mmCIF file of C-alpha atoms and ligand atoms in Angstrom:
data_model
loop_
_atom_site.group_PDB
_atom_site.id
_atom_site.type_symbol
_atom_site.label_atom_id
_atom_site.label_comp_id
_atom_site.label_asym_id
_atom_site.label_seq_id
_atom_site.Cartn_x
_atom_site.Cartn_y
_atom_site.Cartn_z
ATOM 1 C CA MET A 68 -26.998 -17.328 13.201
ATOM 2 C CA ARG A 69 -26.766 -15.683 10.154
ATOM 3 C CA ASP A 70 -25.953 -11.969 10.243
ATOM 4 C CA THR A 71 -26.219 -9.326 7.428
ATOM 5 C CA ILE A 72 -25.007 -5.869 7.017
ATOM 6 C CA ALA A 73 -27.210 -3.232 8.114
ATOM 7 C CA THR A 74 -25.313 0.040 7.656
ATOM 8 C CA VAL A 75 -22.597 1.656 5.574
ATOM 9 C CA GLU A 76 -20.848 4.721 6.512
ATOM 10 C CA SER A 77 -17.879 6.576 5.182
ATOM 11 C CA PHE A 78 -15.642 9.232 6.657
ATOM 12 C CA VAL A 79 -12.573 11.226 5.849
ATOM 13 C CA ILE A 80 -9.644 11.556 8.374
ATOM 14 C CA THR A 81 -6.864 14.255 8.198
ATOM 15 C CA ILE A 82 -3.802 13.878 10.054
ATOM 16 C CA PRO A 83 -1.152 16.692 10.000
ATOM 17 C CA ARG A 84 2.248 15.669 9.181
ATOM 18 C CA ASP A 85 5.481 17.904 10.502
ATOM 19 C CA THR A 86 7.445 16.747 7.246
ATOM 20 C CA PRO A 87 5.328 15.740 4.114
ATOM 21 C CA TYR A 88 5.687 12.224 2.879
ATOM 22 C CA LEU A 89 9.272 11.740 1.224
ATOM 23 C CA GLY A 90 10.611 14.487 3.197
ATOM 24 C CA ALA A 91 10.708 18.310 3.180
ATOM 25 C CA LEU A 92 9.756 20.378 -0.032
ATOM 26 C CA ARG A 93 12.139 21.079 -2.243
ATOM 27 C CA PRO A 94 12.753 24.482 -4.205
ATOM 28 C CA GLY A 95 9.937 24.800 -6.658
ATOM 29 C CA GLU A 96 7.620 22.551 -4.467
ATOM 30 C CA GLU A 97 5.099 24.588 -2.624
ATOM 31 C CA ALA A 98 1.821 23.580 -1.566
ATOM 32 C CA ASN A 99 -1.324 25.151 -2.967
ATOM 33 C CA ALA A 100 -4.617 26.663 -0.918
ATOM 34 C CA ARG A 101 -5.813 23.071 -0.755
ATOM 35 C CA GLY A 102 -2.628 21.682 0.615
ATOM 36 C CA TYR A 103 -1.280 19.933 -2.431
ATOM 37 C CA PHE A 104 2.093 19.979 -3.797
ATOM 38 C CA VAL A 105 3.783 18.328 -7.003
ATOM 39 C CA ARG A 106 6.843 16.375 -6.330
ATOM 40 C CA LYS A 107 9.225 17.671 -9.152
ATOM 41 C CA GLY A 108 10.984 14.263 -9.281
ATOM 42 C CA ASN A 109 8.197 12.163 -10.538
ATOM 43 C CA ARG A 110 5.576 15.022 -11.541
ATOM 44 C CA THR A 111 2.920 13.526 -8.961
ATOM 45 C CA VAL A 112 0.556 15.339 -6.598
ATOM 46 C CA TYR A 113 0.781 14.660 -2.766
ATOM 47 C CA PRO A 114 -0.932 16.324 0.073
ATOM 48 C CA ALA A 115 1.269 17.967 2.828
ATOM 49 C CA PHE A 116 -0.755 16.009 5.486
ATOM 50 C CA ASP A 117 -1.939 12.296 5.631
ATOM 51 C CA ARG A 118 -5.639 11.858 4.424
ATOM 52 C CA ASN A 119 -7.499 8.423 4.152
ATOM 53 C CA VAL A 120 -11.298 7.527 3.945
ATOM 54 C CA LEU A 121 -12.560 4.907 6.377
ATOM 55 C CA VAL A 122 -15.583 2.819 6.131
ATOM 56 C CA ARG A 123 -17.701 1.542 9.006
ATOM 57 C CA LEU A 124 -20.030 -1.389 8.295
ATOM 58 C CA ARG A 125 -22.325 -2.489 11.173
ATOM 59 C CA THR A 126 -24.451 -5.696 11.174
ATOM 60 C CA ARG A 127 -28.002 -6.242 12.145
ATOM 61 C CA HIS A 128 -26.567 -8.211 15.393
ATOM 62 C CA GLY A 129 -24.242 -4.929 16.091
ATOM 63 C CA VAL A 130 -20.829 -6.397 14.776
ATOM 64 C CA ILE A 131 -18.890 -3.521 13.497
ATOM 65 C CA GLY A 132 -16.197 -4.076 10.764
ATOM 66 C CA TRP A 133 -13.796 -1.228 9.437
ATOM 67 C CA GLY A 134 -12.227 -0.589 5.957
ATOM 68 C CA GLU A 135 -9.769 2.064 4.676
ATOM 69 C CA THR A 136 -8.800 3.432 1.404
ATOM 70 C CA TYR A 137 -6.725 6.251 0.179
ATOM 71 C CA GLY A 138 -8.002 9.956 0.368
ATOM 72 C CA ILE A 139 -4.779 11.635 -0.910
ATOM 73 C CA VAL A 140 -6.699 13.583 -3.276
ATOM 74 C CA ALA A 141 -10.467 14.444 -3.654
ATOM 75 C CA PRO A 142 -11.390 11.933 -0.805
ATOM 76 C CA ARG A 143 -15.088 12.802 -1.185
ATOM 77 C CA ALA A 144 -15.217 11.477 -4.591
ATOM 78 C CA THR A 145 -14.564 7.945 -3.098
ATOM 79 C CA MET A 146 -16.994 8.705 -0.206
ATOM 80 C CA ALA A 147 -19.836 9.564 -2.837
ATOM 81 C CA ILE A 148 -19.200 6.311 -4.594
ATOM 82 C CA ILE A 149 -19.553 4.545 -1.331
ATOM 83 C CA ASP A 150 -22.488 6.398 -0.114
ATOM 84 C CA ASP A 151 -24.448 7.301 -3.200
ATOM 85 C CA LEU A 152 -23.846 3.981 -5.087
ATOM 86 C CA LEU A 153 -22.354 0.795 -3.182
ATOM 87 C CA ALA A 154 -23.886 1.239 0.170
ATOM 88 C CA ASP A 155 -27.237 0.043 -1.020
ATOM 89 C CA PHE A 156 -25.983 -3.195 -2.758
ATOM 90 C CA VAL A 157 -23.821 -4.005 0.402
ATOM 91 C CA ILE A 158 -26.860 -3.576 2.843
ATOM 92 C CA GLY A 159 -28.285 -7.162 3.441
ATOM 93 C CA THR A 160 -25.554 -9.163 2.455
ATOM 94 C CA ASP A 161 -23.963 -11.988 4.399
ATOM 95 C CA PRO A 162 -20.258 -10.722 5.360
ATOM 96 C CA PHE A 163 -19.075 -14.613 4.671
ATOM 97 C CA ASP A 164 -20.046 -13.692 1.040
ATOM 98 C CA ALA A 165 -17.306 -10.951 0.705
ATOM 99 C CA THR A 166 -15.552 -12.315 -2.603
ATOM 100 C CA ALA A 167 -19.087 -12.915 -4.374
ATOM 101 C CA THR A 168 -20.127 -9.415 -3.102
ATOM 102 C CA HIS A 169 -16.753 -7.849 -4.325
ATOM 103 C CA ASP A 170 -17.388 -9.326 -7.911
ATOM 104 C CA ARG A 171 -20.902 -8.190 -7.925
ATOM 105 C CA LEU A 172 -19.761 -4.607 -6.865
ATOM 106 C CA TYR A 173 -17.156 -4.692 -9.640
ATOM 107 C CA ASP A 174 -19.749 -6.037 -12.177
ATOM 108 C CA LEU A 175 -22.055 -2.902 -11.541
ATOM 109 C CA MET A 176 -19.548 -0.518 -13.205
ATOM 110 C CA ARG A 177 -17.150 -2.358 -15.370
ATOM 111 C CA VAL A 178 -18.814 -1.576 -18.790
ATOM 112 C CA ARG A 179 -18.558 2.161 -17.918
ATOM 113 C CA GLY A 180 -14.684 1.984 -17.656
ATOM 114 C CA TYR A 181 -14.677 2.167 -13.936
ATOM 115 C CA THR A 182 -12.090 -0.891 -13.682
ATOM 116 C CA GLY A 183 -9.687 1.348 -11.602
ATOM 117 C CA GLY A 184 -9.324 4.376 -9.523
ATOM 118 C CA TYR A 185 -11.702 5.786 -7.157
ATOM 119 C CA TYR A 186 -14.263 3.197 -7.923
ATOM 120 C CA LEU A 187 -12.006 0.286 -6.987
ATOM 121 C CA ASP A 188 -10.715 2.241 -3.860
ATOM 122 C CA ALA A 189 -14.208 2.497 -2.648
ATOM 123 C CA LEU A 190 -14.676 -1.307 -3.051
ATOM 124 C CA ALA A 191 -11.421 -1.903 -1.579
ATOM 125 C CA ALA A 192 -12.594 -0.207 1.631
ATOM 126 C CA ILE A 193 -16.004 -2.320 1.720
ATOM 127 C CA ASP A 194 -14.225 -5.512 0.832
ATOM 128 C CA ILE A 195 -11.759 -5.174 3.990
ATOM 129 C CA ALA A 196 -14.561 -4.048 6.351
ATOM 130 C CA LEU A 197 -16.833 -7.277 5.003
ATOM 131 C CA TRP A 198 -13.746 -9.385 5.734
ATOM 132 C CA ASP A 199 -13.106 -8.049 9.117
ATOM 133 C CA ILE A 200 -16.630 -8.691 10.408
ATOM 134 C CA ALA A 201 -16.466 -12.204 8.797
ATOM 135 C CA ALA A 202 -13.376 -12.968 10.884
ATOM 136 C CA GLN A 203 -14.838 -11.285 13.866
ATOM 137 C CA ILE A 204 -18.211 -13.344 13.840
ATOM 138 C CA ALA A 205 -15.947 -16.581 13.280
ATOM 139 C CA GLY A 206 -13.838 -15.471 16.374
ATOM 140 C CA ARG A 207 -10.469 -15.828 14.427
ATOM 141 C CA PRO A 208 -7.669 -13.629 13.056
ATOM 142 C CA LEU A 209 -8.287 -12.914 9.365
ATOM 143 C CA CYS A 210 -5.439 -14.770 8.121
ATOM 144 C CA LYS A 211 -7.177 -17.912 9.160
ATOM 145 C CA LEU A 212 -9.913 -17.306 6.790
ATOM 146 C CA LEU A 213 -7.604 -16.473 4.014
ATOM 147 C CA GLY A 214 -6.344 -20.286 3.537
ATOM 148 C CA GLY A 215 -4.442 -20.391 6.800
ATOM 149 C CA GLN A 216 -1.482 -18.752 8.468
ATOM 150 C CA ARG A 217 1.816 -19.756 7.063
ATOM 151 C CA ARG A 218 4.068 -17.382 9.086
ATOM 152 C CA GLU A 219 4.029 -15.839 12.699
ATOM 153 C CA THR A 220 6.062 -12.675 11.507
ATOM 154 C CA ILE A 221 6.657 -11.040 8.200
ATOM 155 C CA PRO A 222 10.161 -9.663 7.175
ATOM 156 C CA ALA A 223 9.903 -5.847 7.033
ATOM 157 C CA TYR A 224 11.930 -3.492 5.030
ATOM 158 C CA LEU A 225 12.393 0.150 5.853
ATOM 159 C CA SER A 226 10.979 2.449 3.242
ATOM 160 C CA GLY A 227 11.497 5.978 2.866
ATOM 161 C CA LEU A 228 14.143 8.197 4.330
ATOM 162 C CA PRO A 229 12.552 11.654 4.706
ATOM 163 C CA LYS A 230 15.708 13.785 5.302
ATOM 164 C CA PRO A 231 16.844 16.727 3.333
ATOM 165 C CA SER A 232 20.584 15.378 2.487
ATOM 166 C CA ARG A 233 22.110 12.127 1.372
ATOM 167 C CA PRO A 234 24.105 11.918 4.427
ATOM 168 C CA ALA A 235 21.234 12.453 6.762
ATOM 169 C CA ARG A 236 19.422 9.899 4.772
ATOM 170 C CA ALA A 237 22.080 7.477 5.528
ATOM 171 C CA MET A 238 22.285 8.225 8.889
ATOM 172 C CA MET A 239 18.449 7.757 9.387
ATOM 173 C CA ALA A 240 18.907 4.247 7.817
ATOM 174 C CA ALA A 241 21.990 3.590 10.121
ATOM 175 C CA GLU A 242 19.563 4.459 13.026
ATOM 176 C CA TRP A 243 16.864 1.662 11.743
ATOM 177 C CA GLN A 244 19.808 -0.569 11.212
ATOM 178 C CA ALA A 245 20.878 -0.629 14.775
ATOM 179 C CA LYS A 246 17.170 -1.378 15.690
ATOM 180 C CA GLY A 247 17.635 -4.655 13.701
ATOM 181 C CA PHE A 248 16.395 -3.697 10.387
ATOM 182 C CA ASN A 249 18.674 -4.664 7.408
ATOM 183 C CA ALA A 250 16.603 -4.068 4.242
ATOM 184 C CA PHE A 251 15.800 -0.421 2.922
ATOM 185 C CA LYS A 252 14.341 1.444 0.194
ATOM 186 C CA PHE A 253 14.888 4.780 -1.174
ATOM 187 C CA ALA A 254 13.073 6.994 -3.370
ATOM 188 C CA ALA A 255 14.602 8.375 -6.753
ATOM 189 C CA PRO A 256 12.732 11.536 -6.778
ATOM 190 C CA VAL A 257 14.451 12.803 -3.623
ATOM 191 C CA ALA A 258 17.785 11.509 -4.070
ATOM 192 C CA ASP A 259 19.102 14.957 -5.068
ATOM 193 C CA ASP A 260 22.612 13.783 -6.152
ATOM 194 C CA GLY A 261 21.455 11.135 -8.387
ATOM 195 C CA VAL A 262 20.241 7.528 -7.421
ATOM 196 C CA GLU A 263 23.976 6.172 -7.985
ATOM 197 C CA ARG A 264 25.243 8.674 -5.404
ATOM 198 C CA GLU A 265 22.427 7.716 -3.130
ATOM 199 C CA ILE A 266 22.995 3.840 -3.124
ATOM 200 C CA GLU A 267 26.686 4.099 -2.880
ATOM 201 C CA THR A 268 26.198 6.359 0.180
ATOM 202 C CA LEU A 269 23.784 3.932 1.700
ATOM 203 C CA ARG A 270 26.126 0.887 0.910
ATOM 204 C CA GLU A 271 29.072 2.631 2.506
ATOM 205 C CA THR A 272 27.000 3.272 5.459
ATOM 206 C CA LEU A 273 25.170 0.035 5.690
ATOM 207 C CA GLY A 274 27.633 -2.546 4.744
ATOM 208 C CA PRO A 275 27.865 -5.319 2.367
ATOM 209 C CA LYS A 276 24.911 -7.421 3.893
ATOM 210 C CA ALA A 277 22.102 -4.918 3.787
ATOM 211 C CA ARG A 278 19.513 -5.016 1.328
ATOM 212 C CA ILE A 279 19.006 -1.759 -0.665
ATOM 213 C CA ALA A 280 15.966 -1.368 -3.015
ATOM 214 C CA CYS A 281 15.204 1.974 -5.227
ATOM 215 C CA ASP A 282 11.483 2.874 -5.955
ATOM 216 C CA MET A 283 12.037 4.991 -9.490
ATOM 217 C CA HIS A 284 8.447 6.424 -9.123
ATOM 218 C CA TRP A 285 7.324 5.582 -12.641
ATOM 219 C CA ALA A 286 9.478 8.604 -13.929
ATOM 220 C CA GLN A 287 11.925 6.978 -16.615
ATOM 221 C CA SER A 288 11.594 5.898 -20.095
ATOM 222 C CA ALA A 289 12.899 2.110 -20.667
ATOM 223 C CA ALA A 290 16.156 3.328 -22.066
ATOM 224 C CA GLY A 291 16.675 5.552 -19.287
ATOM 225 C CA ALA A 292 15.554 2.939 -16.401
ATOM 226 C CA ARG A 293 18.049 0.637 -17.785
ATOM 227 C CA MET A 294 20.821 3.010 -17.746
ATOM 228 C CA LEU A 295 20.180 4.096 -14.093
ATOM 229 C CA ILE A 296 19.555 0.421 -13.046
ATOM 230 C CA GLN A 297 22.887 -0.431 -14.521
ATOM 231 C CA GLN A 298 24.717 2.400 -12.699
ATOM 232 C CA MET A 299 23.235 1.118 -9.342
ATOM 233 C CA GLU A 300 23.770 -2.582 -9.848
ATOM 234 C CA PRO A 301 27.734 -2.519 -9.016
ATOM 235 C CA HIS A 302 26.495 -1.297 -5.705
ATOM 236 C CA GLY A 303 24.051 -4.357 -5.078
ATOM 237 C CA LEU A 304 20.466 -3.148 -5.910
ATOM 238 C CA TRP A 305 17.719 -5.627 -4.082
ATOM 239 C CA PHE A 306 15.107 -4.431 -6.584
ATOM 240 C CA ALA A 307 14.296 -1.626 -8.794
ATOM 241 C CA GLU A 308 10.517 -0.469 -8.485
ATOM 242 C CA ALA A 309 8.250 1.404 -10.654
ATOM 243 C CA PRO A 310 10.978 2.051 -13.467
ATOM 244 C CA VAL A 311 8.609 3.233 -16.079
ATOM 245 C CA ASN A 312 4.991 4.589 -16.527
ATOM 246 C CA PRO A 313 2.455 2.535 -15.329
ATOM 247 C CA GLU A 314 0.958 2.634 -19.011
ATOM 248 C CA ASP A 315 4.094 1.451 -20.501
ATOM 249 C CA LEU A 316 3.672 -2.376 -20.233
ATOM 250 C CA ASP A 317 6.095 -3.281 -22.799
ATOM 251 C CA GLY A 318 8.674 -0.696 -21.287
ATOM 252 C CA LEU A 319 8.356 -2.633 -18.228
ATOM 253 C CA ALA A 320 9.116 -6.023 -19.806
ATOM 254 C CA GLU A 321 11.897 -4.417 -21.725
ATOM 255 C CA VAL A 322 13.573 -3.073 -18.602
ATOM 256 C CA ALA A 323 12.861 -6.596 -16.989
ATOM 257 C CA ALA A 324 14.683 -8.377 -19.771
ATOM 258 C CA SER A 325 17.628 -6.034 -19.867
ATOM 259 C CA VAL A 326 19.014 -6.172 -16.310
ATOM 260 C CA SER A 327 19.849 -8.453 -13.890
ATOM 261 C CA THR A 328 17.924 -6.613 -10.941
ATOM 262 C CA PRO A 329 14.602 -8.062 -10.023
ATOM 263 C CA ILE A 330 11.886 -5.335 -11.374
ATOM 264 C CA ALA A 331 9.145 -4.783 -8.915
ATOM 265 C CA ALA A 332 5.836 -3.295 -9.417
ATOM 266 C CA GLY A 333 2.208 -2.910 -8.440
ATOM 267 C CA GLU A 334 1.052 -0.620 -6.072
ATOM 268 C CA GLU A 335 -0.912 1.226 -8.202
ATOM 269 C CA TRP A 336 -2.964 -1.696 -9.578
ATOM 270 C CA ARG A 337 -6.327 -2.371 -8.637
ATOM 271 C CA THR A 338 -7.191 -6.127 -9.919
ATOM 272 C CA ALA A 339 -5.541 -9.266 -10.763
ATOM 273 C CA PHE A 340 -6.266 -8.141 -14.262
ATOM 274 C CA ASP A 341 -3.732 -5.671 -13.989
ATOM 275 C CA ALA A 342 -1.307 -8.116 -12.654
ATOM 276 C CA GLN A 343 -1.947 -10.688 -15.123
ATOM 277 C CA ALA A 344 -1.328 -8.135 -17.804
ATOM 278 C CA ARG A 345 2.304 -7.755 -16.525
ATOM 279 C CA LEU A 346 3.033 -11.446 -15.871
ATOM 280 C CA ALA A 347 2.013 -12.502 -19.092
ATOM 281 C CA ARG A 348 4.777 -10.265 -20.513
ATOM 282 C CA ARG A 349 7.256 -11.693 -17.616
ATOM 283 C CA ALA A 350 7.649 -7.669 -16.801
ATOM 284 C CA CYS A 351 8.097 -7.984 -12.998
ATOM 285 C CA ALA A 352 9.589 -10.590 -10.644
ATOM 286 C CA ILE A 353 8.137 -9.030 -7.564
ATOM 287 C CA LEU A 354 4.411 -7.939 -7.190
ATOM 288 C CA GLN A 355 3.727 -5.204 -4.762
ATOM 289 C CA PRO A 356 -0.044 -5.058 -4.202
ATOM 290 C CA GLU A 357 -1.268 -2.232 -1.874
ATOM 291 C CA MET A 358 -4.375 -3.478 0.360
ATOM 292 C CA GLY A 359 -5.808 0.115 0.217
ATOM 293 C CA HIS A 360 -6.215 -0.025 -3.376
ATOM 294 C CA LYS A 361 -7.374 -3.597 -3.819
ATOM 295 C CA GLY A 362 -8.892 -4.853 -0.744
ATOM 296 C CA VAL A 363 -8.684 -8.433 0.656
ATOM 297 C CA THR A 364 -10.357 -10.248 -2.245
ATOM 298 C CA GLU A 365 -8.277 -8.806 -5.100
ATOM 299 C CA PHE A 366 -5.171 -8.804 -3.018
ATOM 300 C CA MET A 367 -5.399 -12.778 -2.440
ATOM 301 C CA ARG A 368 -6.046 -13.032 -6.208
ATOM 302 C CA ILE A 369 -2.701 -11.377 -6.996
ATOM 303 C CA ALA A 370 -1.196 -13.477 -4.456
ATOM 304 C CA GLY A 371 -2.372 -16.751 -6.197
ATOM 305 C CA LEU A 372 -1.016 -15.351 -9.452
ATOM 306 C CA ALA A 373 2.547 -14.448 -7.968
ATOM 307 C CA GLN A 374 2.591 -18.192 -6.576
ATOM 308 C CA VAL A 375 1.566 -19.736 -10.103
ATOM 309 C CA HIS A 376 4.113 -17.411 -11.832
ATOM 310 C CA HIS A 377 6.862 -17.962 -9.269
ATOM 311 C CA CYS A 378 7.177 -14.439 -8.408
ATOM 312 C CA GLU A 379 7.857 -12.998 -5.089
ATOM 313 C CA MET A 380 5.117 -10.666 -3.536
ATOM 314 C CA ILE A 381 6.367 -7.684 -1.224
ATOM 315 C CA PRO A 382 3.298 -5.812 -0.594
ATOM 316 C CA HIS A 383 3.302 -1.994 -0.787
ATOM 317 C CA ALA A 384 2.097 0.085 2.616
ATOM 318 C CA THR A 385 1.972 3.749 2.955
ATOM 319 C CA ILE A 386 -0.237 6.616 4.173
ATOM 320 C CA GLY A 387 -3.038 5.466 6.472
ATOM 321 C CA ILE A 388 -3.788 5.022 10.025
ATOM 322 C CA GLY A 389 -3.335 1.379 9.888
ATOM 323 C CA ILE A 390 -6.722 -0.277 9.178
ATOM 324 C CA PHE A 391 -5.559 -1.384 5.671
ATOM 325 C CA LEU A 392 -1.948 -1.972 6.830
ATOM 326 C CA ALA A 393 -3.453 -4.552 9.474
ATOM 327 C CA ALA A 394 -5.355 -6.421 6.495
ATOM 328 C CA SER A 395 -2.391 -6.407 4.315
ATOM 329 C CA LEU A 396 -0.232 -8.074 7.123
ATOM 330 C CA HIS A 397 -3.064 -10.734 7.691
ATOM 331 C CA ALA A 398 -3.171 -11.512 3.981
ATOM 332 C CA SER A 399 0.523 -11.498 3.847
ATOM 333 C CA ALA A 400 0.587 -14.114 6.557
ATOM 334 C CA ALA A 401 -1.500 -16.440 4.485
ATOM 335 C CA ALA A 402 -0.019 -15.816 0.962
ATOM 336 C CA ALA A 403 2.786 -18.266 -0.143
ATOM 337 C CA ALA A 404 4.427 -15.924 -2.381
ATOM 338 C CA VAL A 405 5.050 -13.140 0.415
ATOM 339 C CA THR A 406 8.645 -12.809 1.244
ATOM 340 C CA ALA A 407 8.762 -9.249 2.848
ATOM 341 C CA HIS A 408 6.481 -6.522 3.606
ATOM 342 C CA GLU A 409 7.005 -2.549 3.171
ATOM 343 C CA PHE A 410 7.178 -0.619 6.457
ATOM 344 C CA GLN A 411 6.810 2.968 6.203
ATOM 345 C CA HIS A 412 8.107 3.911 9.561
ATOM 346 C CA SER A 413 7.307 7.748 9.176
ATOM 347 C CA ILE A 414 3.653 7.107 8.865
ATOM 348 C CA VAL A 415 2.965 3.918 11.168
ATOM 349 C CA VAL A 416 4.939 5.142 14.019
ATOM 350 C CA PRO A 417 3.389 8.831 14.436
ATOM 351 C CA ASN A 418 -0.024 7.611 13.337
ATOM 352 C CA ALA A 419 -0.089 4.537 15.975
ATOM 353 C CA ARG A 420 -2.082 6.839 18.290
ATOM 354 C CA TYR A 421 -5.057 6.737 15.847
ATOM 355 C CA LEU A 422 -5.378 2.926 16.173
ATOM 356 C CA ASP A 423 -6.482 0.498 18.772
ATOM 357 C CA GLY A 424 -4.690 -2.666 18.630
ATOM 358 C CA ALA A 425 -1.095 -2.822 17.999
ATOM 359 C CA ILE A 426 0.756 -3.258 14.728
ATOM 360 C CA ALA A 427 4.131 -4.116 15.952
ATOM 361 C CA CYS A 428 7.354 -3.764 13.772
ATOM 362 C CA GLU A 429 10.169 -4.467 15.824
ATOM 363 C CA GLY A 430 13.849 -5.914 14.984
ATOM 364 C CA GLY A 431 12.898 -5.903 11.175
ATOM 365 C CA GLU A 432 9.804 -8.144 11.727
ATOM 366 C CA TYR A 433 6.118 -7.399 11.893
ATOM 367 C CA SER A 434 3.926 -9.455 13.957
ATOM 368 C CA LEU A 435 0.191 -9.449 13.382
ATOM 369 C CA PRO A 436 -2.202 -7.820 15.565
ATOM 370 C CA PRO A 437 -3.656 -10.160 17.858
ATOM 371 C CA GLY A 438 -7.273 -10.894 18.317
ATOM 372 C CA ALA A 439 -10.157 -11.777 16.025
ATOM 373 C CA GLY A 440 -10.917 -9.694 12.685
ATOM 374 C CA LEU A 441 -8.275 -7.460 11.695
ATOM 375 C CA GLY A 442 -7.534 -7.109 15.457
ATOM 376 C CA VAL A 443 -7.502 -3.188 15.095
ATOM 377 C CA ARG A 444 -10.015 -0.393 14.847
ATOM 378 C CA PRO A 445 -9.949 3.313 14.908
ATOM 379 C CA SER A 446 -9.050 4.914 18.616
ATOM 380 C CA ALA A 447 -10.766 7.362 20.377
ATOM 381 C CA ALA A 448 -8.627 9.803 18.892
ATOM 382 C CA ALA A 449 -9.285 9.052 15.624
ATOM 383 C CA LEU A 450 -12.996 8.783 16.078
ATOM 384 C CA ALA A 451 -12.846 12.237 17.390
ATOM 385 C CA ILE A 452 -11.523 13.753 14.232
ATOM 386 C CA LEU A 453 -13.591 11.590 11.524
ATOM 387 C CA GLU A 454 -15.703 14.041 9.174
ATOM 388 C CA GLN A 455 -18.712 12.539 7.307
HETATM 389 MG MG1 LIG B 626 6.414 2.924 -4.690
#
C-alpha cells in the first residue's frame, strides 16, 4: 500500500565531551561563551562538545525514519531551513521517490547560490530519513536498496589520537593495534612536533606493516604541502588528506601530480558536482564523502564517480550519534569503490549510549547494524535530551 510522508521534525542534540575533538586545547585555544574555539593549527572553529541536528520523518501509516547532519556551529540555521522551507515540500511525497525528491529540493534554491553549506546539510538529513523509511517499508537493510550488498564487513581505520603529546598519541594507537586495528590517521594541526616527527614515532611504535595516513586539514599552500608530504614519504605514508584549501582545486591537482602518495579529499564536499570538479583535474586518488553532509543520494552518486574514475573511496566519519554513520556504512557496503571507512573511536564509543541498534567496529572491521532500514535510531537517552 502506498505510504507518504506526513510530518517532518528537526531537533538539536548536544552531548558534553571530557576532551574536545582532536584533543585537549592548546595554549591560546580557549572556548568562548558559546563553547566555540579555534584550532590554531588549521584556523577552523570547533565546539568543545558534540552537537548535531536530527530529523524525524513520520509516514501516514506511522513508519518513522531518522536522519542526521552536522550541528557543529549555528545548528538552528540548519533547523530553520528544514522547518521553514523543506518540510512542506517533503510532506506528501513517497519515500521510495527519495532520489527524485532530493533533486527537486536541490533545485528549489540552486539559482540562489545554495549549492553547499547549511542548505545541503539540511537536505542530507532529510534524504537519509527518506531512505531509512523506504528500506523499513521494504523490510530490508538499506544497503539492499542501493544496488546490493557487496561486503559483509568494511575495513576500518582508526582516526584521531586525542592525546596531548606525541608519545601518548603513539601509545594510544598501539593500544588500538593490540585490538586488531592496523590502519591509522593522525591530524597535522595537533602534531605539535611537526608531521615528520609524528609519523616517525608512529612508525617506530606500530611497525612496518601498519598503514599511517595524515590529515593535513586544508592548511597548506601547494608548495608547502608537497614539501611536508615528501618529508613524510620515507616513513611510509598511506595517504595525505586535504593538503590545501578546499577552494584551491588547481593546487590540489598540483600536489597530486608532484608526490607519489595518494591524495585524499572530500569530507567538506556536498555534491557529486564537487567531486567531478576534482576528478576532472585528477586532483585526488581517494574520495572521502561524509554522509552527514551529502545524504544517501549524493553519496551514491559520488561512489559512482569514484568507480568510473578508478579511484578508491574511503568515507569520512565524524561527530554524531551514529545515524549518519549507519547510513554511511550501508552505502559503503553497496559501493564498489569503497576500500575502507574512517572510525572515530573517540566519538563512536562514548556516544553509543545515544543509539538503539549497534554499530560494531571490532578487530579493524565495521559490521552493519542488523535489521531493516538503517538498523539504528536514537535511544531513550538521546530522545530525553533532544531540543526542538
Ligand atoms: Mg579530515
